[in-house]
Coordinates of C-alpha atoms in Angstrom, one line a residue:
M1 CA 18.2 -53.0 47.1
K2 CA 17.7 -49.5 46.6
R3 CA 21.1 -49.4 45.1
L4 CA 20.2 -52.3 42.5
I5 CA 17.0 -49.6 41.7
L6 CA 19.0 -46.9 41.3
I7 CA 21.2 -48.6 39.0
I8 CA 18.5 -49.6 36.7
I9 CA 16.9 -46.2 36.4
F10 CA 20.1 -44.7 35.7
I11 CA 20.5 -47.2 33.0
T12 CA 17.1 -46.8 31.8
A13 CA 17.7 -42.9 31.7
C14 CA 20.7 -43.2 30.2
S15 CA 19.4 -45.3 27.3
S16 CA 16.2 -43.5 26.6
S17 CA 18.7 -40.2 26.2
E18 CA 20.7 -42.4 23.8
K19 CA 17.6 -43.2 21.6
K20 CA 16.8 -39.5 21.8
Q21 CA 19.5 -38.4 20.2
K22 CA 19.5 -40.9 17.6
D23 CA 16.0 -40.3 16.7
V24 CA 16.8 -36.7 15.8
I25 CA 17.0 -36.2 12.0
P26 CA 19.6 -34.0 10.6
E27 CA 19.1 -31.2 8.3
Q28 CA 19.1 -32.4 4.5
I29 CA 22.1 -30.2 2.8
P30 CA 20.7 -28.8 -0.2
T31 CA 22.1 -29.3 -3.7
S32 CA 20.6 -26.4 -5.3
I33 CA 21.7 -23.0 -4.7
N34 CA 18.5 -21.5 -5.0
S35 CA 17.6 -23.6 -1.7
F36 CA 20.0 -21.0 0.2
F37 CA 17.8 -18.2 -0.6
D38 CA 13.8 -17.7 0.6
S39 CA 13.2 -16.4 -3.2
K40 CA 15.8 -16.4 -6.2
P41 CA 18.1 -14.0 -5.9
T42 CA 18.7 -11.5 -8.7
V43 CA 21.5 -11.8 -10.6
I44 CA 23.2 -9.0 -12.9
K45 CA 23.9 -9.9 -16.3
L46 CA 26.2 -7.9 -18.7
D47 CA 24.3 -5.2 -20.3
S48 CA 23.7 -6.9 -23.9
T49 CA 23.5 -3.0 -25.4
L50 CA 26.7 -2.7 -24.6
F51 CA 28.2 -5.8 -25.8
N52 CA 30.6 -4.5 -28.0
S53 CA 32.5 -2.9 -25.1
F54 CA 33.2 -6.4 -23.6
E55 CA 33.0 -8.6 -26.5
K56 CA 37.2 -9.0 -26.2
W57 CA 36.5 -9.8 -22.9
N58 CA 35.7 -13.6 -23.4
A59 CA 36.6 -14.5 -20.0
I60 CA 34.1 -12.4 -18.2
I61 CA 31.6 -13.0 -21.0
S62 CA 32.0 -17.4 -20.2
F63 CA 32.2 -16.5 -16.5
S64 CA 29.1 -14.4 -16.2
E65 CA 27.0 -17.1 -18.5
K66 CA 28.1 -19.7 -16.2
F67 CA 27.1 -17.7 -13.1
S68 CA 24.1 -17.0 -14.4
D69 CA 23.4 -20.5 -14.9
L70 CA 24.2 -21.4 -11.0
I71 CA 21.5 -19.5 -10.2
D72 CA 18.9 -20.0 -12.8
K73 CA 19.3 -23.6 -13.3
E74 CA 18.1 -26.5 -10.6
I75 CA 21.9 -27.8 -10.9
N76 CA 24.3 -29.6 -8.3
H77 CA 25.8 -26.1 -6.7
N78 CA 29.1 -27.9 -5.8
S79 CA 30.2 -28.9 -9.0
K80 CA 29.5 -25.8 -10.9
I81 CA 31.0 -23.9 -8.5
K82 CA 34.4 -25.5 -8.7
S83 CA 33.9 -25.2 -12.8
L84 CA 33.9 -21.5 -12.0
T85 CA 36.6 -21.4 -9.3
V86 CA 38.6 -22.4 -11.9
D87 CA 37.1 -19.6 -14.7
I88 CA 37.6 -17.1 -12.4
K89 CA 41.4 -17.9 -11.3
K90 CA 42.2 -17.1 -14.7
I91 CA 41.1 -14.0 -15.0
N92 CA 43.6 -11.7 -13.3
K93 CA 45.2 -8.2 -13.9
D94 CA 47.5 -9.1 -16.9
N95 CA 44.2 -10.6 -19.1
I96 CA 41.6 -7.7 -18.2
P97 CA 41.4 -5.5 -21.2
I98 CA 42.7 -1.9 -20.7
E99 CA 39.7 0.0 -20.6
F100 CA 38.3 -2.2 -17.6
K101 CA 41.5 -2.2 -15.7
T102 CA 40.4 -0.1 -13.3
S103 CA 40.5 -0.2 -9.5
P104 CA 37.1 -0.8 -8.6
I105 CA 37.0 -3.9 -11.0
I106 CA 40.0 -5.2 -9.8
G107 CA 39.1 -4.8 -6.0
R108 CA 35.5 -6.4 -6.7
L109 CA 37.2 -9.2 -8.9
R110 CA 39.4 -10.3 -5.6
V111 CA 36.4 -10.2 -3.8
L112 CA 34.3 -12.4 -6.3
K113 CA 37.3 -14.8 -6.1
T114 CA 38.3 -15.0 -2.5
F115 CA 34.3 -16.0 -1.9
M116 CA 34.7 -18.5 -4.8
Q117 CA 37.7 -20.3 -3.6
K118 CA 36.4 -20.0 0.1
I119 CA 32.8 -21.6 -0.9
D120 CA 34.8 -24.2 -3.3
S121 CA 36.7 -25.1 -0.3
Y122 CA 34.2 -26.4 2.5
I123 CA 33.5 -29.7 3.1
L124 CA 29.8 -29.3 3.3
D125 CA 28.4 -30.8 6.6
Q126 CA 25.5 -29.4 9.6
E127 CA 28.0 -27.9 11.6
N128 CA 29.2 -25.1 8.8
L129 CA 25.8 -24.9 6.5
E130 CA 25.1 -22.0 8.2
E131 CA 28.1 -20.3 7.5
Y132 CA 28.0 -21.4 4.0
E133 CA 24.9 -19.8 3.2
S134 CA 25.9 -16.8 4.5
D135 CA 29.0 -17.3 2.0
I136 CA 26.6 -17.8 -1.0
V137 CA 24.7 -14.8 -0.4
N138 CA 27.8 -12.8 -0.1
L139 CA 29.3 -14.6 -3.3
V140 CA 26.0 -13.4 -5.3
E141 CA 26.3 -9.8 -3.5
S142 CA 29.9 -9.6 -4.7
Y143 CA 29.6 -10.8 -7.9
N144 CA 26.6 -8.4 -8.6
A145 CA 29.3 -5.8 -7.5
L146 CA 31.6 -6.8 -10.2
I147 CA 29.1 -7.0 -13.2
Y148 CA 27.6 -3.7 -12.1
Q149 CA 31.1 -2.2 -12.0
I150 CA 31.7 -3.7 -15.3
N151 CA 28.3 -2.4 -16.7
L152 CA 29.1 1.0 -15.6
R153 CA 32.9 1.2 -17.1
A154 CA 31.0 0.0 -20.2
K155 CA 28.9 2.8 -20.5
E156 CA 31.7 5.3 -19.4
N157 CA 34.1 4.0 -22.4
L158 CA 30.6 4.0 -24.6
E159 CA 30.3 8.0 -24.0
N160 CA 33.8 8.9 -24.4

């Protein structure tokens, strides 16, 4: 009899713990990039007063506009990142205008490409959501570093 009572208690305890596990509602995975930030991140833009300096570098102008849309608009970031990854792969040392072919720009471009490809490769789920969020922050920071260097180089070229 004691065994029967113990078995019933054990089965009841196991079934209630299963219910508790099923009742846990998973956190919804955000579709907008801004959902990963407490406040909308600042994104540096190409300096419009220096537009003549980089107007022949169409690939970076187009990429910059699309990247700004990623932050400015409430859109599905997965498809936009996939598109941006394709665009950034097209920019390489061979097609960078000579006046922008500097180590700081090439280095920052490589870092940005790395984060773009890493983020694009994610299969986003609950287990990697925190790491993904960290990489999104790093993506914005690496983008800002690249655009800062491009603007800086454009100013230097204008002064010379």
